[in-house]
Coordinates of C-alpha atoms in Angstrom, one line a residue:
M738 CA 11.7 13.9 6.5
W739 CA 15.0 13.9 8.3
R740 CA 16.0 16.5 10.9
R741 CA 19.3 17.0 12.7
G742 CA 19.7 15.2 15.9
W743 CA 17.4 12.2 15.2
M744 CA 18.7 8.8 16.0
L745 CA 17.2 5.4 15.7
V746 CA 14.9 3.2 17.7
V747 CA 13.7 -0.1 16.5
A748 CA 10.9 -1.9 18.3
V749 CA 10.8 -5.5 17.5
V750 CA 7.5 -6.9 19.0
V751 CA 8.4 -10.8 20.9
A752 CA 8.5 -12.2 24.9
A753 CA 8.9 -10.7 28.4
L754 CA 9.6 -7.2 29.6
L755 CA 13.4 -6.7 30.1
A756 CA 15.6 -4.2 31.7
P757 CA 14.3 -0.7 32.2
A758 CA 12.3 -0.7 29.0
V759 CA 10.1 2.3 28.3
A760 CA 7.3 0.2 26.7
V761 CA 4.7 -1.1 29.1
A762 CA 1.3 -2.8 29.1
R763 CA -1.4 -0.3 29.9
P764 CA -5.2 -0.4 30.3
L765 CA -6.7 -0.7 26.8
H766 CA -8.0 2.4 25.1
H767 CA -11.5 1.7 24.0
P768 CA -12.8 4.3 21.5
R769 CA -16.5 4.7 21.2
L770 CA -16.9 1.4 19.3
A771 CA -20.6 1.6 18.8
Q772 CA -20.1 4.7 16.8
V773 CA -17.9 3.1 14.2
R774 CA -20.4 0.5 13.1
P775 CA -21.6 1.5 9.6
R776 CA -25.3 1.4 8.7
A777 CA -26.8 1.1 5.2
F778 CA -28.9 4.0 3.8
A779 CA -32.6 3.2 3.6
S780 CA -33.0 5.0 0.2
C781 CA -31.4 7.5 -2.1
A782 CA -33.4 10.2 -0.4
D783 CA -31.9 9.1 2.9
L784 CA -28.3 9.2 1.5
V785 CA -28.8 12.6 -0.1
G786 CA -30.5 14.1 2.9
Y787 CA -27.6 12.9 5.1
A788 CA -25.0 14.2 2.7
G789 CA -26.8 17.5 2.1
R790 CA -27.2 18.3 5.8
H791 CA -23.5 17.6 6.6
F792 CA -22.3 19.5 3.6
A793 CA -24.3 22.5 4.6
V794 CA -23.0 22.4 8.2
T795 CA -19.3 21.9 7.3
H796 CA -19.4 24.6 4.5
G797 CA -21.6 27.1 6.2
I798 CA -24.3 26.9 3.6
P799 CA -27.9 27.4 4.6
A800 CA -29.9 24.2 4.2
R801 CA -32.3 24.4 1.2
G802 CA -34.3 21.3 1.6
V803 CA -33.3 17.8 0.4
A804 CA -31.2 17.8 -2.7
T805 CA -32.0 15.6 -5.6
L806 CA -29.7 12.7 -6.2
V807 CA -28.4 12.9 -9.8
Q808 CA -27.4 9.4 -10.9
P809 CA -26.3 8.5 -14.4
T810 CA -28.9 6.7 -16.5
P811 CA -27.7 3.2 -17.4
M812 CA -27.6 2.4 -21.1
P813 CA -28.8 -1.1 -22.2
F814 CA -25.8 -3.4 -21.9
P815 CA -26.0 -7.2 -22.2
A816 CA -23.8 -9.4 -20.2
E817 CA -20.7 -10.3 -22.1
G818 CA -19.5 -13.8 -22.9
A819 CA -17.3 -15.5 -25.4
P820 CA -19.9 -15.5 -28.2
Q821 CA -19.8 -11.7 -28.2
G822 CA -16.1 -11.2 -28.8
S823 CA -12.8 -12.6 -29.4
A824 CA -11.4 -12.7 -25.9
P825 CA -11.5 -16.1 -24.2
A826 CA -14.1 -16.6 -21.5
A827 CA -11.5 -18.0 -19.2
P828 CA -7.8 -17.0 -19.7
V829 CA -5.4 -19.8 -20.5
A830 CA -2.2 -19.3 -18.4
A831 CA 1.0 -19.1 -20.3
E832 CA 3.1 -22.2 -20.0
P833 CA 6.5 -21.6 -18.5
T834 CA 9.3 -24.0 -19.3
A835 CA 8.9 -27.3 -17.5
G836 CA 10.3 -27.1 -14.0
T837 CA 10.9 -23.4 -14.2
T838 CA 10.5 -21.5 -10.9
F839 CA 10.1 -17.8 -10.8
S840 CA 9.4 -15.0 -8.3
T841 CA 6.9 -12.2 -8.2
T842 CA 8.0 -8.7 -7.1
N843 CA 8.0 -8.2 -3.4
N844 CA 4.6 -8.6 -1.6
Q845 CA 3.7 -8.3 2.1
E846 CA 1.6 -11.4 2.5
E847 CA 2.2 -14.8 0.8
G848 CA -0.8 -15.6 -1.4
V849 CA -1.9 -12.0 -1.8
D850 CA -0.6 -10.3 -4.9
E851 CA -0.1 -6.5 -5.0
P852 CA -0.2 -4.2 -8.0
D853 CA 3.2 -3.3 -9.4
I854 CA 4.9 -2.0 -12.5
V855 CA 6.3 -5.5 -13.4
K856 CA 4.5 -8.9 -13.6
T857 CA 5.5 -12.2 -15.0
D858 CA 4.0 -15.7 -15.6
G859 CA 7.4 -17.3 -15.7
T860 CA 7.6 -17.0 -19.5
T861 CA 6.8 -13.4 -20.3
I862 CA 7.7 -10.3 -18.4
F863 CA 5.2 -7.4 -18.6
A864 CA 6.5 -4.0 -17.6
V865 CA 5.1 -0.5 -17.5
A866 CA 7.7 2.1 -18.6
Q867 CA 7.5 5.4 -20.4
G868 CA 3.7 5.3 -20.3
K869 CA 3.7 2.0 -22.3
L870 CA 3.2 -1.7 -21.6
F871 CA 6.1 -3.8 -22.8
A872 CA 6.2 -7.6 -23.2
V873 CA 9.5 -9.4 -23.0
D874 CA 9.9 -13.1 -23.8
A875 CA 12.1 -14.5 -21.0
G876 CA 11.8 -18.1 -22.0
G877 CA 14.4 -18.3 -24.7
P878 CA 18.2 -18.2 -24.5
E879 CA 18.1 -14.4 -24.6
P880 CA 15.3 -12.0 -23.6
R881 CA 13.4 -10.6 -26.6
L882 CA 11.0 -7.6 -26.8
V883 CA 8.0 -9.2 -28.5
G884 CA 5.3 -6.5 -28.1
S885 CA 4.3 -3.1 -26.8
L886 CA 1.0 -1.2 -26.2
D887 CA 0.7 2.5 -25.8
L888 CA -1.5 3.1 -22.7
G889 CA -1.9 6.8 -23.4
P890 CA -1.9 9.4 -20.6
T891 CA -3.1 6.8 -18.1
G892 CA 0.0 4.8 -18.7
W893 CA 2.3 7.0 -16.6
G894 CA 2.3 5.7 -13.1
A895 CA 0.1 2.7 -13.9
Q896 CA 0.3 -0.6 -12.0
L897 CA -0.4 -4.2 -13.1
L898 CA -2.2 -7.3 -11.9
L899 CA -1.9 -10.5 -13.9
R900 CA -4.1 -13.6 -14.2
G901 CA -3.5 -16.0 -17.0
S902 CA -4.0 -14.1 -20.3
R903 CA -5.7 -11.1 -18.7
L904 CA -3.6 -8.2 -17.5
I905 CA -5.3 -5.5 -15.4
V906 CA -3.8 -2.0 -15.7
I907 CA -4.7 0.4 -12.9
S908 CA -4.1 4.1 -13.3
G909 CA -4.6 6.7 -10.6
G910 CA -5.8 10.2 -11.2
G911 CA -4.0 12.2 -8.4
P912 CA -2.6 11.9 -4.9
V913 CA -4.4 9.8 -2.3
P914 CA -6.5 12.2 -0.2
V915 CA -5.0 12.5 3.3
A916 CA -6.1 14.5 6.3
I917 CA -5.1 18.2 6.1
G918 CA -2.2 18.7 8.5
A919 CA -1.7 15.0 9.1
P920 CA 1.7 14.2 10.6
T921 CA 4.2 13.6 7.8
G922 CA 7.3 13.7 9.8
P923 CA 8.7 14.1 13.3
G924 CA 7.6 17.2 15.3
P925 CA 4.4 18.2 17.1
Q926 CA 1.2 18.5 15.0
P927 CA -2.2 20.0 15.9
A928 CA -4.5 17.0 16.5
A929 CA -7.6 19.0 15.5
A930 CA -6.1 20.2 12.2
A931 CA -4.7 16.7 11.6
A932 CA -8.1 15.2 10.8
I933 CA -10.2 17.9 9.1
A934 CA -12.0 16.3 6.2
P935 CA -10.3 17.1 2.9
Y936 CA -12.0 17.7 -0.4
P937 CA -9.3 17.3 -3.0
I938 CA -9.7 18.1 -6.7
A939 CA -11.9 15.4 -8.4
A940 CA -9.9 12.6 -9.9
K941 CA -10.5 9.5 -12.1
T942 CA -9.3 6.0 -11.7
V943 CA -9.0 4.0 -15.0
V944 CA -9.0 0.2 -14.9
T945 CA -8.0 -1.3 -18.2
E946 CA -8.3 -5.0 -19.1
V947 CA -5.7 -6.1 -21.6
D948 CA -5.8 -9.3 -23.5
V949 CA -2.2 -10.7 -23.4
H950 CA -3.0 -14.1 -24.8
D951 CA -0.6 -13.2 -27.6
P952 CA 2.1 -10.9 -26.1
A953 CA 3.1 -9.9 -29.6
A954 CA -0.3 -8.5 -30.2
M955 CA -1.6 -7.2 -26.9
K956 CA -4.9 -5.3 -27.1
V957 CA -7.3 -3.5 -24.9
A958 CA -10.5 -5.5 -24.2
R959 CA -12.4 -3.4 -21.8
T960 CA -12.0 -0.2 -19.9
M961 CA -13.8 1.1 -16.7
T962 CA -13.4 4.7 -15.5
I963 CA -14.5 5.5 -11.9
D964 CA -14.9 8.8 -10.2
G965 CA -12.3 9.0 -7.5
T966 CA -8.7 8.6 -6.6
Y967 CA -7.0 5.2 -6.8
V968 CA -5.7 4.2 -3.4
D969 CA -4.5 0.6 -3.8
A970 CA -5.5 -2.9 -4.8
R971 CA -5.0 -6.6 -3.8
Q972 CA -5.4 -9.9 -5.7
N973 CA -6.6 -13.1 -3.9
G974 CA -6.5 -15.9 -6.5
S975 CA -8.7 -15.1 -9.4
T976 CA -10.2 -12.0 -7.7
A977 CA -8.8 -8.5 -7.8
R978 CA -10.1 -5.8 -5.5
V979 CA -9.4 -2.1 -6.3
V980 CA -9.9 0.5 -3.6
I981 CA -11.0 4.0 -4.7
S982 CA -11.6 7.1 -2.6
S983 CA -14.2 9.4 -4.1
T984 CA -15.4 12.9 -3.1
P985 CA -18.7 14.3 -4.2
R986 CA -18.5 15.3 -7.9
A987 CA -20.6 18.4 -7.1
V988 CA -18.6 19.8 -4.1
G989 CA -17.2 22.8 -5.9
E990 CA -20.5 23.6 -7.6
A991 CA -22.5 23.0 -4.5
A992 CA -20.2 25.3 -2.4
T993 CA -21.1 28.2 -4.6
R994 CA -24.8 27.4 -5.3
G995 CA -25.6 26.1 -1.8
E996 CA -27.3 23.1 -3.5
P997 CA -25.4 19.9 -2.9
K998 CA -26.2 17.0 -5.3
G999 CA -24.6 14.3 -7.2
W1000 CA -23.1 12.4 -4.2
V1001 CA -22.7 9.0 -5.7
P1002 CA -19.7 8.6 -7.9
A1003 CA -20.1 7.1 -11.4
R1004 CA -18.4 4.3 -13.2
R1005 CA -18.1 4.3 -17.0
F1006 CA -17.6 1.0 -18.8
R1007 CA -16.6 0.5 -22.4
S1008 CA -16.0 -2.8 -24.3
S1009 CA -13.7 -3.0 -27.3
I1010 CA -15.1 -6.4 -27.9
T1011 CA -18.8 -5.6 -28.3
G1012 CA -18.6 -1.8 -28.8
R1013 CA -21.1 -1.3 -26.1
H1014 CA -20.8 1.1 -23.1
Y1015 CA -22.7 2.3 -20.1
V1016 CA -22.6 4.9 -17.3
R1017 CA -24.0 4.2 -13.9
A1018 CA -23.5 4.8 -10.2
V1019 CA -20.8 2.8 -8.5
A1020 CA -23.3 1.4 -6.1
A1021 CA -27.1 1.4 -5.4
C1022 CA -28.0 3.8 -2.6
R1023 CA -29.3 1.0 -0.4
T1024 CA -25.9 -0.7 -0.6
V1025 CA -23.9 2.3 0.5
R1026 CA -23.0 2.3 4.3
R1027 CA -22.2 5.1 6.6
P1028 CA -20.6 5.3 10.1
V1029 CA -22.9 6.6 12.8
H1030 CA -20.2 9.0 13.6
F1031 CA -19.8 11.4 10.7
S1032 CA -16.6 10.5 8.8
G1033 CA -16.6 13.0 6.0
L1034 CA -18.4 13.2 2.7
G1035 CA -15.9 11.0 0.8
M1036 CA -16.9 7.6 -0.4
L1037 CA -14.8 4.5 -0.2
T1038 CA -15.5 2.1 -3.1
I1039 CA -14.1 -1.4 -3.5
L1040 CA -14.3 -2.7 -7.1
T1041 CA -14.3 -6.5 -7.2
I1042 CA -13.1 -8.0 -10.4
D1043 CA -13.3 -11.7 -11.3
L1044 CA -10.2 -12.0 -13.4
D1045 CA -11.4 -15.2 -15.0
R1046 CA -14.3 -13.3 -16.6
G1047 CA -13.1 -9.8 -16.9
L1048 CA -14.2 -6.3 -16.2
W1049 CA -17.8 -6.8 -17.4
A1050 CA -18.5 -8.9 -14.3
A1051 CA -17.1 -6.3 -11.8
D1052 CA -19.1 -5.8 -8.6
S1053 CA -18.7 -2.9 -6.1
D1054 CA -19.2 -2.1 -2.4
A1055 CA -19.3 1.4 -1.0
L1056 CA -18.9 3.0 2.4
M1057 CA -19.2 6.7 3.2
A1058 CA -15.7 7.2 4.5
D1059 CA -12.2 8.1 3.4
A1060 CA -9.5 5.6 2.5
Q1061 CA -5.7 6.1 3.1
V1062 CA -4.1 2.8 3.9
V1063 CA -5.0 -0.6 2.4
Y1064 CA -3.8 -4.0 3.7
G1065 CA -4.8 -7.4 2.4
S1066 CA -4.6 -10.8 4.0
P1067 CA -5.7 -14.2 2.7
A1068 CA -8.9 -13.8 4.7
G1069 CA -9.7 -10.0 4.6
L1070 CA -9.2 -6.6 3.1
Y1071 CA -8.6 -3.8 5.5
V1072 CA -9.0 -0.1 4.7
A1073 CA -7.9 2.5 7.3
T1074 CA -8.1 6.2 7.6
Q1075 CA -7.3 8.8 10.2
K1076 CA -10.5 9.7 12.1
W1077 CA -12.3 12.8 10.8
I1078 CA -13.0 15.6 13.2
D1079 CA -15.9 17.9 12.5
P1080 CA -14.5 21.5 12.3
A1081 CA -17.5 22.7 14.3
T1082 CA -16.4 20.6 17.3
P1083 CA -15.9 22.8 20.4
A1084 CA -12.2 23.1 21.4
D1085 CA -12.9 21.4 24.7
Q1086 CA -14.4 18.4 23.0
V1087 CA -11.6 17.9 20.4
P1088 CA -9.8 14.5 21.1
S1089 CA -6.5 14.8 22.9
E1090 CA -4.8 12.6 20.3
P1091 CA -5.4 11.3 16.8
S1092 CA -7.0 8.0 16.2
T1093 CA -7.4 5.7 13.2
V1094 CA -10.6 4.0 12.0
I1095 CA -10.1 0.6 10.4
H1096 CA -12.7 -1.2 8.3
R1097 CA -12.5 -4.9 7.5
F1098 CA -14.1 -6.4 4.4
D1099 CA -14.8 -10.1 3.9
V1100 CA -13.1 -11.6 0.8
S1101 CA -14.3 -15.2 1.1
D1102 CA -16.7 -14.8 -1.8
P1103 CA -14.7 -14.4 -5.0
D1104 CA -17.5 -12.6 -6.7
R1105 CA -18.0 -9.8 -4.2
T1106 CA -16.6 -7.9 -1.2
T1107 CA -18.8 -7.3 1.8
F1108 CA -18.3 -5.1 4.9
A1109 CA -17.5 -7.2 8.0
S1110 CA -16.5 -5.0 10.9
S1111 CA -14.9 -1.7 12.0
G1112 CA -12.7 -0.6 14.9
E1113 CA -10.6 2.3 16.1
V1114 CA -7.1 2.6 17.6
R1115 CA -5.0 5.4 19.1
G1116 CA -2.6 7.1 16.8
Y1117 CA -1.9 7.1 13.1
L1118 CA -0.5 4.5 10.7
L1119 CA 2.8 4.6 8.8
N1120 CA 1.8 2.4 5.9
Q1121 CA 0.3 -1.0 5.0
F1122 CA 3.0 -2.8 7.1
S1123 CA 1.4 -1.2 10.2
L1124 CA -1.3 -3.8 9.8
S1125 CA -1.2 -7.6 10.1
E1126 CA -3.8 -10.3 10.4
Y1127 CA -2.6 -13.5 12.2
R1128 CA -4.7 -16.3 13.6
G1129 CA -7.9 -14.3 13.6
H1130 CA -6.4 -11.2 15.2
L1131 CA -5.4 -7.9 13.7
R1132 CA -2.2 -6.3 15.0
V1133 CA -1.8 -2.6 14.4
A1134 CA 1.3 -0.4 15.0
T1135 CA 0.6 3.3 15.4
T1136 CA 2.3 6.5 16.6
S1137 CA 0.3 8.7 18.9
R1138 CA 1.0 12.3 19.5
P1139 CA -1.0 14.5 21.9
A1140 CA -2.6 17.6 20.6
W1141 CA -0.4 20.7 20.3
W1142 CA -1.3 24.3 19.9
P1143 CA 0.9 27.3 19.1
G1144 CA 2.4 28.7 22.3
A1145 CA 2.0 25.4 24.2
E1146 CA 4.7 23.1 25.3
P1147 CA 4.6 20.0 23.1
E1148 CA 4.1 16.7 24.9
P1149 CA 6.2 13.8 23.7
G1150 CA 4.4 11.1 21.7
E1151 CA 4.8 7.4 21.7
S1152 CA 4.3 4.4 19.5
L1153 CA 2.2 1.3 20.4
V1154 CA 1.0 -2.0 19.1
T1155 CA -2.7 -2.9 19.6
V1156 CA -4.2 -6.3 19.0
L1157 CA -7.9 -6.4 17.8
D1158 CA -10.4 -9.2 17.7
E1159 CA -13.4 -9.3 15.4
R1160 CA -16.6 -9.6 17.5
G1161 CA -19.6 -9.3 15.3
P1162 CA -19.5 -6.0 13.4
L1163 CA -16.7 -4.6 15.7
L1164 CA -13.0 -4.9 15.8
V1165 CA -12.4 -4.8 19.6
P1166 CA -9.0 -4.1 21.2
V1167 CA -8.0 -7.1 23.4
G1168 CA -4.3 -6.4 24.0
Q1169 CA -1.8 -3.5 23.8
V1170 CA 1.8 -2.6 24.5
A1171 CA 2.6 1.2 24.6
G1172 CA 5.5 3.5 25.3
L1173 CA 7.6 2.4 22.4
G1174 CA 10.0 5.1 21.2
K1175 CA 9.0 7.9 23.6
G1176 CA 9.1 11.2 21.7
Q1177 CA 9.7 9.4 18.4
Q1178 CA 7.6 8.1 15.5
I1179 CA 7.5 4.8 13.6
Y1180 CA 9.8 4.5 10.5
S1181 CA 9.2 0.9 9.6
V1182 CA 7.1 -2.1 10.8
R1183 CA 7.0 -5.8 10.1
F1184 CA 4.9 -8.5 11.7
L1185 CA 6.2 -12.1 11.2
G1186 CA 4.2 -14.8 12.8
D1187 CA 3.7 -14.0 16.5
T1188 CA 6.5 -11.5 16.4
G1189 CA 6.4 -7.8 15.3
Y1190 CA 9.2 -5.4 14.5
V1191 CA 8.7 -1.7 14.8
V1192 CA 11.4 0.9 14.0
T1193 CA 11.1 4.3 15.6
F1194 CA 13.5 7.2 15.1
R1195 CA 14.7 10.4 16.7
R1196 CA 17.4 10.7 19.3
I1197 CA 17.8 7.3 21.0
D1198 CA 18.3 4.0 19.3
P1199 CA 17.3 0.7 21.0
L1200 CA 15.9 -2.2 19.1
Y1201 CA 13.0 -3.5 21.1
T1202 CA 11.7 -7.1 20.8
I1203 CA 8.0 -7.7 21.7
D1204 CA 6.2 -11.0 22.1
L1205 CA 2.7 -11.2 20.5
S1206 CA 2.2 -14.9 21.0
T1207 CA -0.5 -14.1 23.6
P1208 CA -2.8 -11.6 21.9
T1209 CA -4.2 -10.3 25.1
A1210 CA -0.8 -9.7 26.7
P1211 CA 1.9 -8.5 24.3
R1212 CA 5.2 -7.9 26.1
V1213 CA 8.6 -6.2 25.4
A1214 CA 11.4 -8.7 25.5
G1215 CA 14.8 -7.3 24.7
Q1216 CA 16.7 -4.4 23.2
L1217 CA 19.8 -3.6 21.1
E1218 CA 21.6 -0.2 20.7
L1219 CA 21.9 0.8 17.0
E1220 CA 23.0 3.5 14.7
G1221 CA 20.9 4.7 11.8
Y1222 CA 17.5 3.4 11.0
S1223 CA 15.7 0.9 8.9
A1224 CA 13.0 2.0 6.5
Y1225 CA 12.1 -1.5 5.4
L1226 CA 12.4 -4.8 7.2
H1227 CA 12.4 -8.3 5.5
P1228 CA 12.7 -11.8 6.8
A1229 CA 16.0 -13.5 5.7
G1230 CA 15.5 -17.0 7.0
P1231 CA 14.8 -18.5 10.4
G1232 CA 15.9 -16.1 13.1
L1233 CA 17.3 -13.6 10.6
L1234 CA 16.0 -10.1 9.8
L1235 CA 17.3 -7.7 7.2
G1236 CA 16.9 -3.9 7.6
I1237 CA 17.3 -1.6 4.6
G1238 CA 17.6 2.1 5.6
R1239 CA 20.0 4.9 6.3
N1240 CA 23.2 5.3 8.1
V1241 CA 23.7 8.2 10.5
S1242 CA 26.8 10.5 10.5
A1243 CA 27.1 13.4 12.9
N1244 CA 23.5 12.9 14.0
E1245 CA 22.2 13.3 10.4
P1246 CA 21.0 10.5 8.0
S1247 CA 23.7 9.7 5.4
G1248 CA 23.9 6.9 2.8
V1249 CA 22.1 3.6 2.3
Q1250 CA 22.9 0.8 4.9
V1251 CA 21.9 -2.9 5.0
E1252 CA 21.8 -4.5 8.4
L1253 CA 21.5 -8.2 9.3
F1254 CA 20.0 -9.0 12.7
D1255 CA 20.0 -12.3 14.6
V1256 CA 16.6 -12.3 16.3
S1257 CA 16.5 -16.0 17.1
D1258 CA 16.7 -15.1 20.8
A1259 CA 14.0 -12.5 21.5
S1260 CA 15.6 -11.5 24.7
A1261 CA 19.0 -10.8 23.1
P1262 CA 18.7 -9.5 19.5
K1263 CA 22.1 -9.1 17.8
L1264 CA 23.5 -7.1 14.9
L1265 CA 25.5 -9.6 12.8
Q1266 CA 26.7 -7.2 10.2
R1267 CA 26.2 -3.8 8.6
A1268 CA 27.0 -2.8 5.0
T1269 CA 27.0 0.9 4.1
L1270 CA 27.3 2.6 0.8
G1271 CA 28.4 6.1 2.0
A1272 CA 27.0 9.6 1.6
G1273 CA 25.1 10.4 -1.5
S1274 CA 23.5 7.0 -2.0
S1275 CA 19.8 6.2 -2.0
S1276 CA 17.4 3.4 -2.7
E1277 CA 13.8 3.1 -3.9
V1278 CA 13.4 0.5 -1.2
D1279 CA 13.2 3.4 1.3
Y1280 CA 9.7 4.2 0.1
D1281 CA 8.6 1.2 -2.1
H1282 CA 9.0 -2.4 -0.9
H1283 CA 8.3 -3.8 -4.3
A1284 CA 11.8 -2.6 -5.4
F1285 CA 13.4 -5.2 -3.0
L1286 CA 14.0 -8.8 -3.9
F1287 CA 15.1 -11.7 -1.6
W1288 CA 15.4 -15.1 -3.2
P1289 CA 15.8 -17.7 -0.4
R1290 CA 17.0 -20.5 -2.6
T1291 CA 20.3 -18.8 -3.2
R1292 CA 20.2 -16.4 -0.3
L1293 CA 20.3 -13.5 -2.7
A1294 CA 19.1 -10.0 -1.8
V1295 CA 18.9 -7.4 -4.5
L1296 CA 18.2 -3.7 -4.0
P1297 CA 18.2 -0.8 -6.5
V1298 CA 20.8 1.9 -5.6
Q1299 CA 21.8 5.3 -6.9
V1300 CA 25.0 6.9 -5.9
Y1301 CA 25.4 10.6 -6.5
D1302 CA 29.1 11.0 -6.7
R1303 CA 30.9 13.4 -9.1
D1304 CA 33.8 11.0 -9.7
Q1305 CA 32.0 7.6 -9.5
P1306 CA 28.3 7.9 -10.0
F1307 CA 26.2 4.7 -10.1
A1308 CA 22.7 3.8 -10.9
G1309 CA 21.7 0.1 -10.9
A1310 CA 21.3 -2.6 -8.3
I1311 CA 23.5 -4.4 -5.8
G1312 CA 23.2 -8.1 -5.0
Y1313 CA 24.1 -9.4 -1.5
R1314 CA 24.5 -13.0 -0.3
V1315 CA 22.9 -13.2 3.1
D1316 CA 23.3 -16.0 5.7
R1317 CA 24.1 -16.3 9.4
S1318 CA 27.7 -15.6 8.7
G1319 CA 26.9 -12.1 7.4
I1320 CA 26.3 -10.0 4.3
A1321 CA 28.6 -10.3 1.3
E1322 CA 28.3 -8.2 -1.9
A1323 CA 27.7 -10.6 -4.8
G1324 CA 27.9 -8.1 -7.6
R1325 CA 26.6 -4.9 -9.2
L1326 CA 24.2 -4.6 -12.1
A1327 CA 23.7 -1.7 -14.4
H1328 CA 21.7 -1.1 -17.5
D1329 CA 22.9 0.7 -20.6
A1330 CA 23.0 4.5 -20.4
V1331 CA 20.6 6.5 -22.6
D1332 CA 21.9 9.7 -24.1
G1333 CA 24.6 9.8 -21.5
Y1334 CA 22.2 9.3 -18.6
L1335 CA 22.5 6.4 -16.2
Q1336 CA 19.3 4.4 -15.9
P1337 CA 18.1 3.4 -12.4
I1338 CA 16.9 -0.2 -12.0
R1339 CA 13.4 -0.3 -10.7
R1340 CA 12.6 -4.0 -10.2
S1341 CA 14.2 -7.4 -9.9
I1342 CA 12.7 -10.9 -10.5
V1343 CA 14.0 -14.5 -10.8
I1344 CA 13.0 -16.8 -13.6
G1345 CA 14.7 -20.2 -13.7
D1346 CA 18.4 -19.7 -13.2
R1347 CA 18.5 -16.1 -14.3
L1348 CA 18.0 -12.8 -12.5
F1349 CA 16.0 -10.2 -14.6
T1350 CA 16.2 -6.5 -13.8
V1351 CA 13.9 -3.9 -15.3
S1352 CA 14.4 -0.2 -15.7
D1353 CA 12.5 2.5 -17.7
A1354 CA 15.0 1.9 -20.5
G1355 CA 14.9 -1.9 -20.8
A1356 CA 15.3 -5.4 -19.2
M1357 CA 18.5 -7.3 -18.5
A1358 CA 19.2 -11.0 -17.9
S1359 CA 22.0 -12.0 -15.5
D1360 CA 23.3 -15.3 -14.2
L1361 CA 21.6 -16.0 -10.9
T1362 CA 24.8 -17.3 -9.3
T1363 CA 27.5 -15.0 -10.5
L1364 CA 25.3 -12.0 -11.5
A1365 CA 27.2 -11.8 -14.7
R1366 CA 25.4 -10.0 -17.5
Q1367 CA 24.0 -12.3 -20.2
A1368 CA 21.8 -10.1 -22.4
Y1369 CA 20.0 -6.8 -22.5
V1370 CA 17.0 -5.7 -24.4
A1371 CA 16.1 -2.0 -24.8
F1372 CA 12.6 -0.5 -24.7
P1373 CA 12.0 1.8 -27.7
R1374 CA 11.9 5.5 -26.6
A1375 CA 9.2 7.9 -27.8
G1376 CA 10.4 10.5 -30.2

């Protein structure tokens, strides 16, 4: 991802255009909004006819009439309730010690939980490691391993959501499908190739409901397997929403036989409580929506789970589109994907730059998820932090790069922030600031209130501040010259911003660096202090924000770090005290080595007056003030 000669630019989005800033307000780019409003299929025949026609065109297969929709036949399956099994109808939350405060792992939005490898209720820590689910009692004087559950092949890479005595384990079945040739790093990319609809190998998503009422005897209650690749999930209160991207099960077969069929993915449900099971389509044909503009043959499914009742009460909503980036706010769920380009599009009609289609789903009903609106913006997203809903508006940070073809002189790209307003079924652009990081691409984004922070990187290194307080007129305010770049940005108190990323030495990224910025004055952002770890160091925070912890009560920041050094290697975590006076290292934490190998720390959480760190090898309790080690519990290793 790094190339020689790149330098940093950070765009922090806050107040009035200063100095000779490159970013400027421009006339809004309005994609063909009417063409992104999805419509429901009238029938199964309508769905299959639509899919069959487009499949034949995109794969060069002669049309052979309307294909038959093959849907799994449902088996009789009564609604489950407490009388049919041993699981409680409504989970009873574990009772933490009176007055105990605890943290979650790091989430983007307050009140919206995200799936992760570690969850806690303030008394028990649940962690996925080595393909197993471990339960650690964190309420006593010393942590104690009280239970484990083998999750089988689906346990590797699994993520967790917790509600009372129900734990949801989500396992993906392969990489998230992304557009072939989509920009993955700096450098010109062909816009046409960047959005050709992909058809990856079929995958499965497994959602397992685990009864953790007694952590010492955890047991699988129900399992649901859905055709498709797990993209991401969000939890609002008692409701979890799992986003799955499916491709037609019959793509490979249809390509050889010229007979497309089986377009609706299936979900398979099995209850360990009643012994019953069923197989059925994820959604009825008439509930599946499609954009008027063909967006590929993939299907985006949102599985809505009432965690107070369990998997048997799951609902689903489907849209014929791909899914790449998921963002959840307290009021909505957003799913974005780079716009698909039909391979048959004449060269002179291919868009001059990539664009991203965003779909918003209403989450106000805890029992279901319904389509609300769609919109389109220039450029492509970095990740979920590229999206932010605030006071009824959606802010979107993208990088746009003009089309490039072999032999042509590449045109420099730019980054921009677009503000969208929901108007009926459309997300309409109402404000935009463009020209950020000319010739560069976004490396990190954070929106906080009416301010946004955007880091771009290549050869120049200003930190831009842009005011978003007026959605229709975002403006650049100030800039700061920097070295290196931030891969993750986190608020560290009023007027303070932490940046976790990489230092730059001789124009090349080097080791981990932690930077503290004073952004209280948008017109004059300042670097208060920089802490560097030297060449050979790396941190999981670079690519997974869940690995970072900031505990405001004690001003403690914790990040996992690995240092590849022949003489003094290190794998663990470093704690920093952060305030307006600067950054001070508070201590280093390390887990016991296994067979001579250092064990990287994956997550950090706070429970009461202790800091708990979790690795694949075990969990450790440390004093929250001194970071002194108190106790360590090892996870049994297979074999």
